Short mmCIF file of C-alpha atoms in Angstrom, two decimals:
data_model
loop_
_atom_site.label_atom_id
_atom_site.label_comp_id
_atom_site.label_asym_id
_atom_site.label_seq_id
_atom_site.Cartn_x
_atom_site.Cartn_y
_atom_site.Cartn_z
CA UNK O 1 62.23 52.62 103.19
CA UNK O 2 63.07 52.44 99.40
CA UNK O 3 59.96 53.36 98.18
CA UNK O 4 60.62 56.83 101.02
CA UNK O 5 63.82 57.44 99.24
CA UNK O 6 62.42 57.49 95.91
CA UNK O 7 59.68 59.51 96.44
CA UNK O 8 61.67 62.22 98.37
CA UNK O 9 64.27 62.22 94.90
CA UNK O 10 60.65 62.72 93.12
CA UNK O 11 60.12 65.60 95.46
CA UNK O 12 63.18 67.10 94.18
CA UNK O 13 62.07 67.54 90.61
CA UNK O 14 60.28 70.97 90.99
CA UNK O 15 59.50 73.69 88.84
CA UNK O 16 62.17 75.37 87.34
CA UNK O 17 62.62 78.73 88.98
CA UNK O 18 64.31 80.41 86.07
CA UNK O 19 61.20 79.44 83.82
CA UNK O 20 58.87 81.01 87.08
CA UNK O 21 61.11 84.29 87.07
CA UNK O 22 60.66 84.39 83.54
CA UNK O 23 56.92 84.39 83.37
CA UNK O 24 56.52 86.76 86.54
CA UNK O 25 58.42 89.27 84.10
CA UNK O 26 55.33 89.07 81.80
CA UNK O 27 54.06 91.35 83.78
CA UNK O 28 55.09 94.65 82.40
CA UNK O 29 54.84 96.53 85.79
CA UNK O 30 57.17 93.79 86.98
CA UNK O 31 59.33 93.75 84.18
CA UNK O 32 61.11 97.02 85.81
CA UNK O 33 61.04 95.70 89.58
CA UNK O 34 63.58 93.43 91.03
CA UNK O 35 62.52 89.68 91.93
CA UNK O 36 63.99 88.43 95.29
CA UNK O 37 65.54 85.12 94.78
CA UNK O 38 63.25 83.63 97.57
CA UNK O 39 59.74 84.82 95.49
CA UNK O 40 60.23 82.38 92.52
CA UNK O 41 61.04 79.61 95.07
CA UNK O 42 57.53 80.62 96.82
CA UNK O 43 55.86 80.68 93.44
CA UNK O 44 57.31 77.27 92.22
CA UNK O 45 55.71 75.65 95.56
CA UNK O 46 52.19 77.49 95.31
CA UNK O 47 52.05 76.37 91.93
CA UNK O 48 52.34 73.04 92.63
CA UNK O 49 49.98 72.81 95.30
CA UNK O 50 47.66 74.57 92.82
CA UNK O 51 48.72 71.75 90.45
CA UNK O 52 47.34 69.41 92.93
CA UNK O 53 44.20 71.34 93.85
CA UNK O 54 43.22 71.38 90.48
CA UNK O 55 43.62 67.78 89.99
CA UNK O 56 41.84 66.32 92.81
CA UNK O 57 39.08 68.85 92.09
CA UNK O 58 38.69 67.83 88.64
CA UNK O 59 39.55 64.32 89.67
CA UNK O 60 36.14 64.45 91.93
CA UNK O 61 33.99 64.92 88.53
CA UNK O 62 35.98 62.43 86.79
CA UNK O 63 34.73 59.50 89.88
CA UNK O 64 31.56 61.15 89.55
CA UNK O 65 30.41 60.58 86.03
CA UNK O 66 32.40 56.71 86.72
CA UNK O 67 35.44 57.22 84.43
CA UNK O 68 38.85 56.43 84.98
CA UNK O 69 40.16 59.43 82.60
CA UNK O 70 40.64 63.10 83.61
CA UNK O 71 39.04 65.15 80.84
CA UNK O 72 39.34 68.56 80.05
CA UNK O 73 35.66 69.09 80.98
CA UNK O 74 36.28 67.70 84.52
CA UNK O 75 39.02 70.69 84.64
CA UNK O 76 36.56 73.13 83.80
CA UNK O 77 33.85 72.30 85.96
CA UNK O 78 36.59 72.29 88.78
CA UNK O 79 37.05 75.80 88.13
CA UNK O 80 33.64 76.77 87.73
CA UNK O 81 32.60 75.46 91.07
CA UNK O 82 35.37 76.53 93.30
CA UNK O 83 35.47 80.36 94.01
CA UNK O 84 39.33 79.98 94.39
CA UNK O 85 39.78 79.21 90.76
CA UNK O 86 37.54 82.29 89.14
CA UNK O 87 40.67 83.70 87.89
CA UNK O 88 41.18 80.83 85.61
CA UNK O 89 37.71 81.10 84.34
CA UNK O 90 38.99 82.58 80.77
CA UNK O 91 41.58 80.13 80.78
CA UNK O 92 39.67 76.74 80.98
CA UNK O 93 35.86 77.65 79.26
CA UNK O 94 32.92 75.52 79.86
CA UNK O 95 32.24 73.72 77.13
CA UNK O 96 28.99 74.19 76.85
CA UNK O 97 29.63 77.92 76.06
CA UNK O 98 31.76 76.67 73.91
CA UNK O 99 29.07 74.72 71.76
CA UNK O 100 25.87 77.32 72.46
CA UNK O 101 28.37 79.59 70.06
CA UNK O 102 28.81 77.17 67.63
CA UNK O 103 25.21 76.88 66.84
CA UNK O 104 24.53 78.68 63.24
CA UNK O 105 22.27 81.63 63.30
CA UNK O 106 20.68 82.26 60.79
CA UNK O 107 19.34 86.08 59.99
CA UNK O 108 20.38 86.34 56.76
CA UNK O 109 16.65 85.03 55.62
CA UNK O 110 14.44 88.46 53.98
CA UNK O 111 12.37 85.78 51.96
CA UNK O 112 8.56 86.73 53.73
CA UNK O 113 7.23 83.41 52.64
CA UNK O 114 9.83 81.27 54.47
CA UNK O 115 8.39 79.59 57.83
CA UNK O 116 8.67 81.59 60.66
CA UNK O 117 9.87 78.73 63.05
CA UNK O 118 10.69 75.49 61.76
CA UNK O 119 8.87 72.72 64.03
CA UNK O 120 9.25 69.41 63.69
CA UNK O 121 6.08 68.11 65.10
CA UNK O 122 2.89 65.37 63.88
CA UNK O 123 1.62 68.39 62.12
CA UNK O 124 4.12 67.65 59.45
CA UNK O 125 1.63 64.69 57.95
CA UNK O 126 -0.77 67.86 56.68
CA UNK O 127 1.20 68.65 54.51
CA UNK O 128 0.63 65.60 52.28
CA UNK O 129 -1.45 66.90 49.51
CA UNK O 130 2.03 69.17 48.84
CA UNK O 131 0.99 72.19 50.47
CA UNK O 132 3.01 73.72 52.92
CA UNK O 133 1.77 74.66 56.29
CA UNK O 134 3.46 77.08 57.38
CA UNK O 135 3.26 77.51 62.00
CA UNK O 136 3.53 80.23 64.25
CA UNK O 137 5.15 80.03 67.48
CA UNK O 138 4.82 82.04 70.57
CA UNK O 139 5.15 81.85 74.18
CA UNK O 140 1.98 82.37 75.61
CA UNK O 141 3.14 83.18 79.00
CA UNK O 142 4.82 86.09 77.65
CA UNK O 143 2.69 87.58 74.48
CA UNK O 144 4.98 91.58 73.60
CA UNK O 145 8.23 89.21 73.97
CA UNK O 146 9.52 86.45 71.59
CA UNK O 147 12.46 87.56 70.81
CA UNK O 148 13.90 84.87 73.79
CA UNK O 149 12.66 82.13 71.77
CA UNK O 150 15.38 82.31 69.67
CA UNK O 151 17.73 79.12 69.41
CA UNK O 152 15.51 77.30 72.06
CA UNK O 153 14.69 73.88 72.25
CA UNK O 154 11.36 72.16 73.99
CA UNK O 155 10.92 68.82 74.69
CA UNK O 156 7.37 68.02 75.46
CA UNK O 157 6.06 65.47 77.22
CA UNK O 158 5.50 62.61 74.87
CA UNK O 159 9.15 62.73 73.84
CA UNK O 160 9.15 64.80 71.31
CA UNK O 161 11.51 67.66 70.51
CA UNK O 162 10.64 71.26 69.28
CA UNK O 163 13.35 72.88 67.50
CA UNK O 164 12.54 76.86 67.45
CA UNK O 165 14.72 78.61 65.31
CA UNK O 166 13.79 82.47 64.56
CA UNK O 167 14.29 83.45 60.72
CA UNK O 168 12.70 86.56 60.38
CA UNK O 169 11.18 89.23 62.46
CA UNK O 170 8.61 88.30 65.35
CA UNK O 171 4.82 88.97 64.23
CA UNK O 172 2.00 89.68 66.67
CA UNK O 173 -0.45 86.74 67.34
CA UNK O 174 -4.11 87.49 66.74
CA UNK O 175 -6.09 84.83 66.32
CA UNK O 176 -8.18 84.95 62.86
CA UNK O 177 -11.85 83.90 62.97
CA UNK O 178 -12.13 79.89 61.52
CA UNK O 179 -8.40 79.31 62.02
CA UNK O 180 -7.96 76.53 65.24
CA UNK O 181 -5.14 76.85 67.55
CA UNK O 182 -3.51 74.22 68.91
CA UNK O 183 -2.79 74.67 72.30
CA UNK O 184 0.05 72.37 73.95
CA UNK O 185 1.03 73.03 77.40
CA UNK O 186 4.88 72.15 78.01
CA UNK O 187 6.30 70.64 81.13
CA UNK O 188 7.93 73.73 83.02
CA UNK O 189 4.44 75.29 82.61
CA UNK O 190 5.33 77.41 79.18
CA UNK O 191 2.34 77.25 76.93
CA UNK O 192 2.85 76.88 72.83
CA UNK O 193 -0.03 78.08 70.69
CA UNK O 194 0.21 76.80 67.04
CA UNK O 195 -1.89 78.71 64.27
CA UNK O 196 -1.84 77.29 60.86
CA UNK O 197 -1.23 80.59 58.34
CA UNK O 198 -2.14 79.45 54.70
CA UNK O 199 1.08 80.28 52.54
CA UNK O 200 0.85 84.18 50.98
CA UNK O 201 2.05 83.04 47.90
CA UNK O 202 -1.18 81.13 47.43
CA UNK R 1 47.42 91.41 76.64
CA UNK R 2 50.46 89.09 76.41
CA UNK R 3 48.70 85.88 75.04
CA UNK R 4 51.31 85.12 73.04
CA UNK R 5 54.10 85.23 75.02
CA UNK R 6 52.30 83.14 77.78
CA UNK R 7 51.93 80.43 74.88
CA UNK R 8 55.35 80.45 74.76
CA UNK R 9 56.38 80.65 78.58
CA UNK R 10 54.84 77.02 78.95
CA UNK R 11 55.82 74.80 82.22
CA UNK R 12 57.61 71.54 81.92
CA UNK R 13 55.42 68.69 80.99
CA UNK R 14 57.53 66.14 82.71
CA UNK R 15 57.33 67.93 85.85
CA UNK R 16 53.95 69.00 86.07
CA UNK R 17 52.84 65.05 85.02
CA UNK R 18 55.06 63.78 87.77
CA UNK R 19 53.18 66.63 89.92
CA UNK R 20 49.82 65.45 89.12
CA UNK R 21 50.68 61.99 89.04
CA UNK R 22 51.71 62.00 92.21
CA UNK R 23 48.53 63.77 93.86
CA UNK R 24 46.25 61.07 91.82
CA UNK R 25 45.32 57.86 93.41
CA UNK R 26 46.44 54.95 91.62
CA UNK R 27 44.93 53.70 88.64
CA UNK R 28 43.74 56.94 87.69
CA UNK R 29 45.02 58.60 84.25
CA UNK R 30 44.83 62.31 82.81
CA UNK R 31 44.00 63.19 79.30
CA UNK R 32 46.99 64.71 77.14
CA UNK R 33 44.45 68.06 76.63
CA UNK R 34 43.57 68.43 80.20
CA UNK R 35 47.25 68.14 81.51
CA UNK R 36 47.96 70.73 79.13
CA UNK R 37 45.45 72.95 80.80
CA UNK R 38 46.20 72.32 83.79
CA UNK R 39 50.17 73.66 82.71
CA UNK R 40 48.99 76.62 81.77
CA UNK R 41 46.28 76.99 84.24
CA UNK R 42 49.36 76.73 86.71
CA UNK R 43 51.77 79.31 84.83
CA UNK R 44 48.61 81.89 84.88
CA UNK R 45 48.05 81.35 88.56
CA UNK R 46 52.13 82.52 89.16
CA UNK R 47 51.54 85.78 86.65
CA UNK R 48 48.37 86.66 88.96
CA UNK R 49 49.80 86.02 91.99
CA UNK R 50 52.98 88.40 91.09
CA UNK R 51 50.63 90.66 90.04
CA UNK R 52 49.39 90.80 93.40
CA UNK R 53 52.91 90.56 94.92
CA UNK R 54 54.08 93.34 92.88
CA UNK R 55 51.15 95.46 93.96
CA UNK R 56 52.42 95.07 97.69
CA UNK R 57 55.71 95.84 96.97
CA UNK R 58 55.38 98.94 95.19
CA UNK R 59 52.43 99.93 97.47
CA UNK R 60 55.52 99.79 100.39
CA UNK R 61 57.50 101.77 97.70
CA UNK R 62 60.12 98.40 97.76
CA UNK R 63 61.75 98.10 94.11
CA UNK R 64 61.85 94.03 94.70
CA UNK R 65 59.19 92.07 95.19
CA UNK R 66 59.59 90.16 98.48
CA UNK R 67 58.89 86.38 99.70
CA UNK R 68 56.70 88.49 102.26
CA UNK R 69 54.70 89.72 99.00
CA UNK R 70 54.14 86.93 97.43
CA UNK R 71 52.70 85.66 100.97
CA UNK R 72 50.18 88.65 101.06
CA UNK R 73 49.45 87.58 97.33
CA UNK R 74 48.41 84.56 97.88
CA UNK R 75 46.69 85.56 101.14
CA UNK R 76 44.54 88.22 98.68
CA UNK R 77 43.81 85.23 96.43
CA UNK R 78 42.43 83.43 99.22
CA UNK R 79 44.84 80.47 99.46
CA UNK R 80 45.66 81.57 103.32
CA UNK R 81 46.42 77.56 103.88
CA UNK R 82 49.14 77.43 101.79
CA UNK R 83 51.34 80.03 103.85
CA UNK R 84 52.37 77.26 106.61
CA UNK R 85 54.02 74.72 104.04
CA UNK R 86 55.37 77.29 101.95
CA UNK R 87 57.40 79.07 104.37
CA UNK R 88 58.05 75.50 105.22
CA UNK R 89 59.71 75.01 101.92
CA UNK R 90 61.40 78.45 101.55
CA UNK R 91 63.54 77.48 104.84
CA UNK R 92 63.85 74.15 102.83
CA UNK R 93 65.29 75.76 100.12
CA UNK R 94 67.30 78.36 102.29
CA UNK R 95 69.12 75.33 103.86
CA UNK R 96 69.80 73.55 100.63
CA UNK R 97 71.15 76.72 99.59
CA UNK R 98 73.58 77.33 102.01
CA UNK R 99 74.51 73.59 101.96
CA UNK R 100 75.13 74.26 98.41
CA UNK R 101 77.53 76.88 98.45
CA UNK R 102 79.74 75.07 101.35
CA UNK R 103 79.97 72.22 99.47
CA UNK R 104 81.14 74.16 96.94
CA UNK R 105 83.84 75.92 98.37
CA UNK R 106 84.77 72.40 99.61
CA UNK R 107 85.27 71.72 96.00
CA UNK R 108 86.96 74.75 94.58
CA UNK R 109 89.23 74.36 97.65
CA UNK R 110 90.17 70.72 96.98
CA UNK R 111 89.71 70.69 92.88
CA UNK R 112 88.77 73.32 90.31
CA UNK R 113 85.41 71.81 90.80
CA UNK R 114 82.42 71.54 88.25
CA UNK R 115 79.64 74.16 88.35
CA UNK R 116 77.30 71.99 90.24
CA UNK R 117 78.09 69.68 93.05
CA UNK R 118 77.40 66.42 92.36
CA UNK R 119 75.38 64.95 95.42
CA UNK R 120 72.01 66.96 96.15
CA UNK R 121 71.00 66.37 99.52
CA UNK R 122 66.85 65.64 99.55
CA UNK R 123 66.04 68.71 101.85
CA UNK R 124 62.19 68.27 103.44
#
């Protein structure tokens, strides 16, 4: 009985319609019109059961990933996966849109010598007598384009993790005479063809 | 287009915890950041929905938008469920209005009475 009372007092602590009428006059077609004293009352209501949606939605990936703690991520795949919410799309990004922009890219680079893609790979112990080796990249799959290689990352099978990162300008593959290409065939069925080039400044 | 001013036009915090608070099962809490996006997630969703409303209205050459538009809107934005409760609450409100203002002539009839009565009657 008590515990009726006191949430039906809690019911009565709504939005403030005075606050609603004030952003509906953001609008600057609106701004001119006349607001009927039942629309902000409407409003206030919809808003809250949007309030709700938007909380048990995001609440749903919170359970998922076994945390107790609504994050802002859980808001934003809410959105993302509910059609109803595409108008808050701008409002709430993704994160990980947020952190494919913050990676640097680097095209400042007009140094010829520099590697064309950096890998990170066993090859690295060749370059022990102090020479550098310097690797080409490409998709086989796909030999006129490389310019989607850009900012991508492989992991191949044995655990290991290719960071691609284009400097300069992508150069045709031909394969010179004497020169062996390593051939590694990633899991999604990409293949990488690495051809040591001997340094120009040599 | 008005970014700023919607940083400005922000909903109570109190009222939009209690709001979420109360839709959450026990036990479970809400960051600071996402509450905040959820307020402003919520004061975005009333500027598109006048949007909408306004739309009707002037479509029906009306110079006020309407309860009746701000149905359609919502109907347009695909939240058709919602129309039941909230006309629920609009003759909620209607009541509590009219209860208002006879309770206040009560009181300007017996005392120069205050602005606001003092007993608000839970209306559901």
């Amino acid at each position: 009985m008590d515990m009726n009372f006191f949430r039906e007092i809690n019911k009565h602590q709504e939005l403030p319609l005075a606050r609603i009428k004030k952003i509906m006059k953001i609008d600057d077609d609106v701004k001119n019109q006349m607001i009927s004293a039942e629309a902000p009352v409407l409003l206030a209501k919809a808003a809250e059961f949007l309030i709700e949606e938007l909380t048990l939605r995001a609440w749903i990936h919170t359970e998922e990933n076994r945390r107790k703690t609504i994050q802002k991520s859980d808001i934003a795949q809410a959105v993302s996966k509910n059609e109803v919410f595409d108008f808050l799309i701008d409002i709430v990004p993704r994160d990980e849109i947020m952190k494919s922009r913050s990676v640097p890219h680097n095209n400042t680079s007009t140094n010829e010598t520099e590697e064309y893609y950096q890998l990170q790979t066993e090859a690295e112990a060749e370059t022990s007598n102090g020479q550098s080796v310097q690797y080409i990249l490409q998709y086989a799959n796909n030999d006129s384009d490389t310019t989607n290689l850009s900012n991508s990352m492989l992991h191949l099978a044995n655990g290991q993790v290719i960071q691609a990162t284009q400097i300069g300008p992508s150069i045709p593959l031909s394969g010179t005479p004497g020169q062996s290409i390593q051939v590694m065939t990633v899991g999604n069925g990409e293949r990488i063809e690495i051809i040591p080039v001997s340094s120009s400044n040599e | 287009m008005a970014n700023a001013k919607i940083e400005d036009l922000r909903l109570p915090q109190a009222v939009i915890s209690r709001i979420i608070k109360n839709a959450l099962p026990p036990g479970a809490i809400i960051s600071n950041e996402a509450k905040i996006a959820i307020a402003r997630s919520a004061a975005i969703f009333i500027l598109y929905a006048t949007t909408y409303a306004n739309e009707n209205a002037t479509s029906k050459k009306r110079k006020a938008v309407q309860a009746s538009d701000v149905v359609h809107a919502l109907k347009s934005l695909e939240c058709e469920e919602l129309e039941k409760p909230l006309l629920e609450a609009i003759e909620a409100w209607k009541n509590k209005k009219a209860q208002k203002t006879e309770e206040r002539k009560k009181n300007k009839s017996a005392t120069a009475a205050p602005d606001e009565p003092m007993e608000e009657t839970p209306a559901e």
